[in-house]
Every structure is written in structure tokens, then in C-alpha cells.
C-alpha atoms as an extended CHARMM CRD file, in Angstrom:
* protein
*
       152  EXT
         1         1  MET       CA             -0.1170000000        0.0260000000        0.1700000000  PROA      1               0.0000000000
         2         2  ASN       CA              1.1270000000        3.4010000000       -0.7940000000  PROA      2               0.0000000000
         3         3  TYR       CA              1.5190000000        5.0550000000        2.4880000000  PROA      3               0.0000000000
         4         4  LEU       CA              0.8670000000        8.9410000000        1.2200000000  PROA      4               0.0000000000
         5         5  ILE       CA             -2.7550000000        8.2580000000        0.7920000000  PROA      5               0.0000000000
         6         6  PRO       CA             -3.5210000000        6.7110000000        4.1780000000  PROA      6               0.0000000000
         7         7  VAL       CA             -1.8030000000        9.2700000000        5.8110000000  PROA      7               0.0000000000
         8         8  LEU       CA             -3.7660000000       12.0330000000        4.1470000000  PROA      8               0.0000000000
         9         9  VAL       CA             -6.8670000000        9.8980000000        5.1210000000  PROA      9               0.0000000000
        10        10  ILE       CA             -5.9110000000       10.1970000000        8.5930000000  PROA      10              0.0000000000
        11        11  ALA       CA             -4.6560000000       13.6540000000        8.6230000000  PROA      11              0.0000000000
        12        12  GLY       CA             -8.0760000000       14.6430000000        6.7840000000  PROA      12              0.0000000000
        13        13  LEU       CA            -10.1940000000       13.2620000000        9.2770000000  PROA      13              0.0000000000
        14        14  VAL       CA             -8.1500000000       14.8150000000       12.3270000000  PROA      14              0.0000000000
        15        15  ALA       CA             -8.5620000000       18.2470000000       10.3870000000  PROA      15              0.0000000000
        16        16  THR       CA            -12.1740000000       17.8900000000        9.9740000000  PROA      16              0.0000000000
        17        17  GLY       CA            -12.5860000000       17.1380000000       13.8520000000  PROA      17              0.0000000000
        18        18  LEU       CA            -10.4380000000       19.9550000000       14.6750000000  PROA      18              0.0000000000
        19        19  SER       CA            -12.4760000000       22.2380000000       12.2390000000  PROA      19              0.0000000000
        20        20  PHE       CA            -15.6200000000       20.9230000000       13.5350000000  PROA      20              0.0000000000
        21        21  PHE       CA            -14.7980000000       21.6860000000       17.2970000000  PROA      21              0.0000000000
        22        22  ALA       CA            -13.0580000000       24.9440000000       16.5310000000  PROA      22              0.0000000000
        23        23  GLY       CA            -16.3730000000       26.2850000000       14.8390000000  PROA      23              0.0000000000
        24        24  LEU       CA            -14.5260000000       27.0830000000       11.5700000000  PROA      24              0.0000000000
        25        25  PRO       CA            -16.5960000000       28.6760000000        8.7060000000  PROA      25              0.0000000000
        26        26  TRP       CA            -18.6610000000       26.1590000000        6.8820000000  PROA      26              0.0000000000
        27        27  TRP       CA            -17.0180000000       26.6210000000        3.5800000000  PROA      27              0.0000000000
        28        28  VAL       CA            -13.5920000000       25.5290000000        5.3200000000  PROA      28              0.0000000000
        29        29  MET       CA            -15.3220000000       22.6220000000        7.0130000000  PROA      29              0.0000000000
        30        30  GLY       CA            -16.9420000000       21.8370000000        3.5020000000  PROA      30              0.0000000000
        31        31  LEU       CA            -13.4760000000       21.7610000000        1.7980000000  PROA      31              0.0000000000
        32        32  ILE       CA            -11.8990000000       19.7400000000        4.3060000000  PROA      32              0.0000000000
        33        33  GLY       CA            -14.6570000000       17.3330000000        5.5920000000  PROA      33              0.0000000000
        34        34  LEU       CA            -16.4590000000       16.6210000000        2.4700000000  PROA      34              0.0000000000
        35        35  PRO       CA            -13.2680000000       14.6260000000        1.2650000000  PROA      35              0.0000000000
        36        36  SER       CA            -12.4120000000       13.1970000000        4.2560000000  PROA      36              0.0000000000
        37        37  LEU       CA            -15.9790000000       12.0050000000        5.3120000000  PROA      37              0.0000000000
        38        38  LEU       CA            -17.1150000000       10.6010000000        1.9170000000  PROA      38              0.0000000000
        39        39  TRP       CA            -13.8150000000        9.3880000000        0.5130000000  PROA      39              0.0000000000
        40        40  GLY       CA            -11.5290000000        8.5120000000        3.5670000000  PROA      40              0.0000000000
        41        41  PRO       CA            -13.4450000000        5.6500000000        5.1480000000  PROA      41              0.0000000000
        42        42  GLY       CA            -13.5720000000        3.8070000000        1.6080000000  PROA      42              0.0000000000
        43        43  TYR       CA             -9.6480000000        3.8560000000        0.9510000000  PROA      43              0.0000000000
        44        44  GLY       CA             -8.7560000000        0.8470000000        2.7620000000  PROA      44              0.0000000000
        45        45  PHE       CA            -11.4860000000       -1.1750000000        1.9920000000  PROA      45              0.0000000000
        46        46  SER       CA            -10.8790000000       -0.1950000000       -1.6740000000  PROA      46              0.0000000000
        47        47  CYS       CA             -7.3270000000       -1.6010000000       -1.0260000000  PROA      47              0.0000000000
        48        48  LEU       CA             -8.5350000000       -4.7870000000        0.3320000000  PROA      48              0.0000000000
        49        49  LEU       CA            -11.2940000000       -5.4790000000       -2.3880000000  PROA      49              0.0000000000
        50        50  SER       CA             -8.8450000000       -4.7020000000       -5.2790000000  PROA      50              0.0000000000
        51        51  GLY       CA             -6.5900000000       -7.3920000000       -3.5720000000  PROA      51              0.0000000000
        52        52  ARG       CA             -3.2970000000       -7.9190000000       -5.4240000000  PROA      52              0.0000000000
        53        53  GLY       CA             -4.5660000000       -7.3550000000       -9.0320000000  PROA      53              0.0000000000
        54        54  ARG       CA             -3.6190000000       -5.1550000000      -11.5880000000  PROA      54              0.0000000000
        55        55  VAL       CA             -5.3100000000       -2.0140000000      -10.5490000000  PROA      55              0.0000000000
        56        56  THR       CA             -4.2330000000        1.8050000000      -10.6680000000  PROA      56              0.0000000000
        57        57  GLU       CA             -4.4040000000        4.0440000000       -7.7100000000  PROA      57              0.0000000000
        58        58  LEU       CA             -6.8660000000        6.1060000000       -9.6960000000  PROA      58              0.0000000000
        59        59  GLN       CA             -9.1650000000        2.9050000000       -9.8280000000  PROA      59              0.0000000000
        60        60  ARG       CA             -8.5480000000        2.7770000000       -6.1340000000  PROA      60              0.0000000000
        61        61  LEU       CA             -9.4850000000        6.1660000000       -5.3650000000  PROA      61              0.0000000000
        62        62  LEU       CA            -12.7490000000        5.7980000000       -7.4800000000  PROA      62              0.0000000000
        63        63  ASP       CA            -13.6680000000        2.6620000000       -5.5760000000  PROA      63              0.0000000000
        64        64  ALA       CA            -13.0110000000        4.5240000000       -2.3770000000  PROA      64              0.0000000000
        65        65  ALA       CA            -15.6080000000        7.2070000000       -3.1830000000  PROA      65              0.0000000000
        66        66  TRP       CA            -18.1750000000        4.7500000000       -3.8640000000  PROA      66              0.0000000000
        67        67  ILE       CA            -17.4930000000        2.8460000000       -0.5640000000  PROA      67              0.0000000000
        68        68  GLY       CA            -17.0290000000        5.7330000000        1.3760000000  PROA      68              0.0000000000
        69        69  MET       CA            -20.3730000000        7.0400000000        0.3270000000  PROA      69              0.0000000000
        70        70  ALA       CA            -22.1430000000        3.7280000000        1.1940000000  PROA      70              0.0000000000
        71        71  LEU       CA            -20.5070000000        3.9500000000        4.5010000000  PROA      71              0.0000000000
        72        72  ALA       CA            -21.5890000000        7.4920000000        5.1540000000  PROA      72              0.0000000000
        73        73  TRP       CA            -24.9310000000        6.2050000000        4.3340000000  PROA      73              0.0000000000
        74        74  ILE       CA            -24.7530000000        3.5510000000        7.0110000000  PROA      74              0.0000000000
        75        75  ASP       CA            -23.5740000000        6.1910000000        9.4930000000  PROA      75              0.0000000000
        76        76  ILE       CA            -26.2500000000        8.5120000000        8.8340000000  PROA      76              0.0000000000
        77        77  ALA       CA            -28.8550000000        5.5960000000        9.4890000000  PROA      77              0.0000000000
        78        78  ILE       CA            -26.9270000000        4.8750000000       12.7030000000  PROA      78              0.0000000000
        79        79  VAL       CA            -26.9430000000        8.4570000000       13.8670000000  PROA      79              0.0000000000
        80        80  ARG       CA            -30.7690000000        8.5570000000       13.1680000000  PROA      80              0.0000000000
        81        81  GLU       CA            -31.5170000000        5.5770000000       14.8240000000  PROA      81              0.0000000000
        82        82  LEU       CA            -29.7520000000        6.7910000000       17.9470000000  PROA      82              0.0000000000
        83        83  GLY       CA            -31.8250000000       10.0630000000       17.8900000000  PROA      83              0.0000000000
        84        84  LEU       CA            -28.6360000000       12.4550000000       17.8890000000  PROA      84              0.0000000000
        85        85  ARG       CA            -29.0340000000       16.0750000000       16.6450000000  PROA      85              0.0000000000
        86        86  GLY       CA            -27.0800000000       18.8070000000       16.2810000000  PROA      86              0.0000000000
        87        87  GLU       CA            -23.4660000000       18.8730000000       17.3190000000  PROA      87              0.0000000000
        88        88  ASP       CA            -23.8920000000       15.4210000000       18.7830000000  PROA      88              0.0000000000
        89        89  ALA       CA            -24.7350000000       14.1420000000       15.3050000000  PROA      89              0.0000000000
        90        90  GLY       CA            -21.7330000000       15.8820000000       13.7750000000  PROA      90              0.0000000000
        91        91  GLN       CA            -19.5330000000       14.3210000000       16.3070000000  PROA      91              0.0000000000
        92        92  ALA       CA            -21.0230000000       11.0810000000       15.8390000000  PROA      92              0.0000000000
        93        93  PHE       CA            -20.4960000000       11.1560000000       12.1200000000  PROA      93              0.0000000000
        94        94  ILE       CA            -16.8530000000       12.3100000000       12.4700000000  PROA      94              0.0000000000
        95        95  ALA       CA            -16.4170000000        9.4620000000       15.0240000000  PROA      95              0.0000000000
        96        96  LEU       CA            -18.0420000000        6.6600000000       12.8910000000  PROA      96              0.0000000000
        97        97  SER       CA            -16.1810000000        7.9100000000        9.5120000000  PROA      97              0.0000000000
        98        98  ALA       CA            -12.7900000000        7.8120000000       11.5490000000  PROA      98              0.0000000000
        99        99  SER       CA            -13.9230000000        4.2040000000       12.9830000000  PROA      99              0.0000000000
       100       100  TRP       CA            -14.4800000000        2.9480000000        9.3400000000  PROA      100             0.0000000000
       101       101  ALA       CA            -11.2090000000        4.6650000000        8.0650000000  PROA      101             0.0000000000
       102       102  VAL       CA             -9.1020000000        3.0190000000       10.5250000000  PROA      102             0.0000000000
       103       103  LEU       CA            -10.8990000000       -0.3790000000       10.1670000000  PROA      103             0.0000000000
       104       104  GLY       CA            -10.4570000000       -0.4220000000        6.5810000000  PROA      104             0.0000000000
       105       105  LEU       CA             -6.7270000000        0.8300000000        6.6160000000  PROA      105             0.0000000000
       106       106  LEU       CA             -5.9530000000       -2.0600000000        8.9540000000  PROA      106             0.0000000000
       107       107  ALA       CA             -7.5530000000       -4.6990000000        6.8120000000  PROA      107             0.0000000000
       108       108  GLY       CA             -5.9010000000       -3.3370000000        3.6570000000  PROA      108             0.0000000000
       109       109  ARG       CA             -2.6330000000       -2.5730000000        4.8900000000  PROA      109             0.0000000000
       110       110  ARG       CA             -0.9780000000       -5.8190000000        3.0910000000  PROA      110             0.0000000000
       111       111  HSD       CA             -2.2320000000       -5.0390000000       -0.2530000000  PROA      111             0.0000000000
       112       112  VAL       CA              0.4890000000       -3.1890000000       -2.7990000000  PROA      112             0.0000000000
       113       113  LEU       CA             -0.0340000000       -0.9670000000       -6.0860000000  PROA      113             0.0000000000
       114       114  LEU       CA              0.9980000000       -3.0640000000       -8.8580000000  PROA      114             0.0000000000
       115       115  ARG       CA              0.6900000000       -0.7350000000      -11.7210000000  PROA      115             0.0000000000
       116       116  PRO       CA              1.0840000000        3.0550000000      -12.0670000000  PROA      116             0.0000000000
       117       117  THR       CA             -1.6750000000        5.1900000000      -13.2620000000  PROA      117             0.0000000000
       118       118  PRO       CA             -1.2480000000        6.2010000000      -17.0430000000  PROA      118             0.0000000000
       119       119  GLN       CA             -0.7310000000        9.9980000000      -17.8280000000  PROA      119             0.0000000000
       120       120  ARG       CA             -3.8890000000       10.0760000000      -19.8510000000  PROA      120             0.0000000000
       121       121  GLU       CA             -5.8140000000        8.8670000000      -17.0740000000  PROA      121             0.0000000000
       122       122  LEU       CA             -4.5240000000       11.5310000000      -14.6110000000  PROA      122             0.0000000000
       123       123  ALA       CA             -4.9820000000       14.3050000000      -17.4800000000  PROA      123             0.0000000000
       124       124  GLY       CA             -8.4320000000       13.3070000000      -17.6770000000  PROA      124             0.0000000000
       125       125  ALA       CA             -8.9590000000       13.4380000000      -13.5650000000  PROA      125             0.0000000000
       126       126  LEU       CA             -7.3320000000       16.7250000000      -13.4430000000  PROA      126             0.0000000000
       127       127  ALA       CA             -9.7620000000       17.9970000000      -16.5850000000  PROA      127             0.0000000000
       128       128  VAL       CA            -12.7660000000       16.9860000000      -14.7070000000  PROA      128             0.0000000000
       129       129  LEU       CA            -11.4810000000       18.4940000000      -11.6560000000  PROA      129             0.0000000000
       130       130  ALA       CA            -10.8910000000       21.7930000000      -13.4520000000  PROA      130             0.0000000000
       131       131  VAL       CA            -14.1990000000       21.6330000000      -14.7570000000  PROA      131             0.0000000000
       132       132  VAL       CA            -15.9350000000       20.9260000000      -11.5440000000  PROA      132             0.0000000000
       133       133  LEU       CA            -14.2190000000       23.8610000000       -9.9820000000  PROA      133             0.0000000000
       134       134  ALA       CA            -14.9030000000       26.2040000000      -12.6110000000  PROA      134             0.0000000000
       135       135  ILE       CA            -18.6180000000       25.3130000000      -12.3250000000  PROA      135             0.0000000000
       136       136  VAL       CA            -18.4340000000       26.0910000000       -8.7210000000  PROA      136             0.0000000000
       137       137  GLY       CA            -16.8590000000       29.3450000000       -9.2220000000  PROA      137             0.0000000000
       138       138  TRP       CA            -19.4640000000       30.3650000000      -11.9410000000  PROA      138             0.0000000000
       139       139  LYS       CA            -22.4560000000       29.1010000000       -9.8990000000  PROA      139             0.0000000000
       140       140  SER       CA            -20.9150000000       30.1200000000       -6.3490000000  PROA      140             0.0000000000
       141       141  THR       CA            -23.9500000000       32.8730000000       -5.6190000000  PROA      141             0.0000000000
       142       142  ASP       CA            -26.4410000000       30.0200000000       -6.2440000000  PROA      142             0.0000000000
       143       143  LEU       CA            -24.5770000000       27.6440000000       -3.9960000000  PROA      143             0.0000000000
       144       144  ALA       CA            -24.4190000000       30.1180000000       -1.0820000000  PROA      144             0.0000000000
       145       145  ARG       CA            -28.2070000000       30.7700000000       -0.8830000000  PROA      145             0.0000000000
       146       146  PRO       CA            -30.4040000000       28.4910000000        1.5990000000  PROA      146             0.0000000000
       147       147  LEU       CA            -31.9550000000       25.6600000000        0.2270000000  PROA      147             0.0000000000
       148       148  ASP       CA            -35.3520000000       25.9080000000        2.1320000000  PROA      148             0.0000000000
       149       149  GLY       CA            -37.0370000000       28.2940000000       -0.4290000000  PROA      149             0.0000000000
       150       150  TYR       CA            -34.6680000000       27.6800000000       -3.6760000000  PROA      150             0.0000000000
       151       151  TRP       CA            -34.6250000000       23.9910000000       -3.6770000000  PROA      151             0.0000000000
       152       152  TYR       CA            -36.2200000000       23.7300000000       -7.2470000000  PROA      152             0.0000000000
């Protein structure tokens, strides 16, 4: 396993927890928390499920996103069943995500990456990221307004 990404997963979850407890602005918590809570918990499991096959790091990262979203769905169901609200729900969600991440990283720690990611795949991923950031910049006023009256 490449050790840079597991370190980033743990650092992102720690930074998410610190930003939550420090009460930083919503955009800072979103910038740090969304990737950490939706992608981070799935990375170790994606390494485990890819096994020792011929996969690239990009494939593992994409698998980690889907697995992380499924785990977030489970976390939200647990938090709702426990009846947690407000800051308690946020703390529980961060703790559950960190638990999944540590469990996944421990389970997938023995799986190595066998094939480097081709340049064309990296270029495509960067192009998609650039387009998403351009759309966010273009529609930032729409993203900043409240959803309760403008959901349609």
C-alpha cells in the first residue's frame, strides 16, 4: 500500500474533527470535511477489495469514493436511529467515519499497488476537477443561498 494516501486519510479526518470543534466557517469545514468523510473511510476497503490485482491508484480512489458514500449512508442511519441532533450528530458522524477509516486501513494494509496510473487517466481526472471547480466558481452565488426556499 502506498503510505501517502493513508496518511492523508487520517490527517483529513483529524483536520475535520478539529475544524468542527473549533467552529470554523462552513466553507472550510466543507472543503476539508467532504473529501475526508465521503472518500476517506472507503480507501482501505478499496485496497482490500482490489486485492493484489492489476489496478491503478486512480481505480482505487474511485472505488474508495463509492465505498465511502455507502459507509456514510450507514453512518447517517446509525446517527438517526440513536436520535442524535445538532453537534452531537456531527461528532458521531466524524467518529463513525474515523472508525471505518481505521478499520479499512488496517484490513487493506498488506495490499500493494502493482501498476502506475497512466498519464492520460491523470490528465482526464485533472480535467474533470478543473471543470467542476469552474462550475462551482461560476455558480457560487447559487450555492451560497439557503436551500429551504430555493430547492427547485
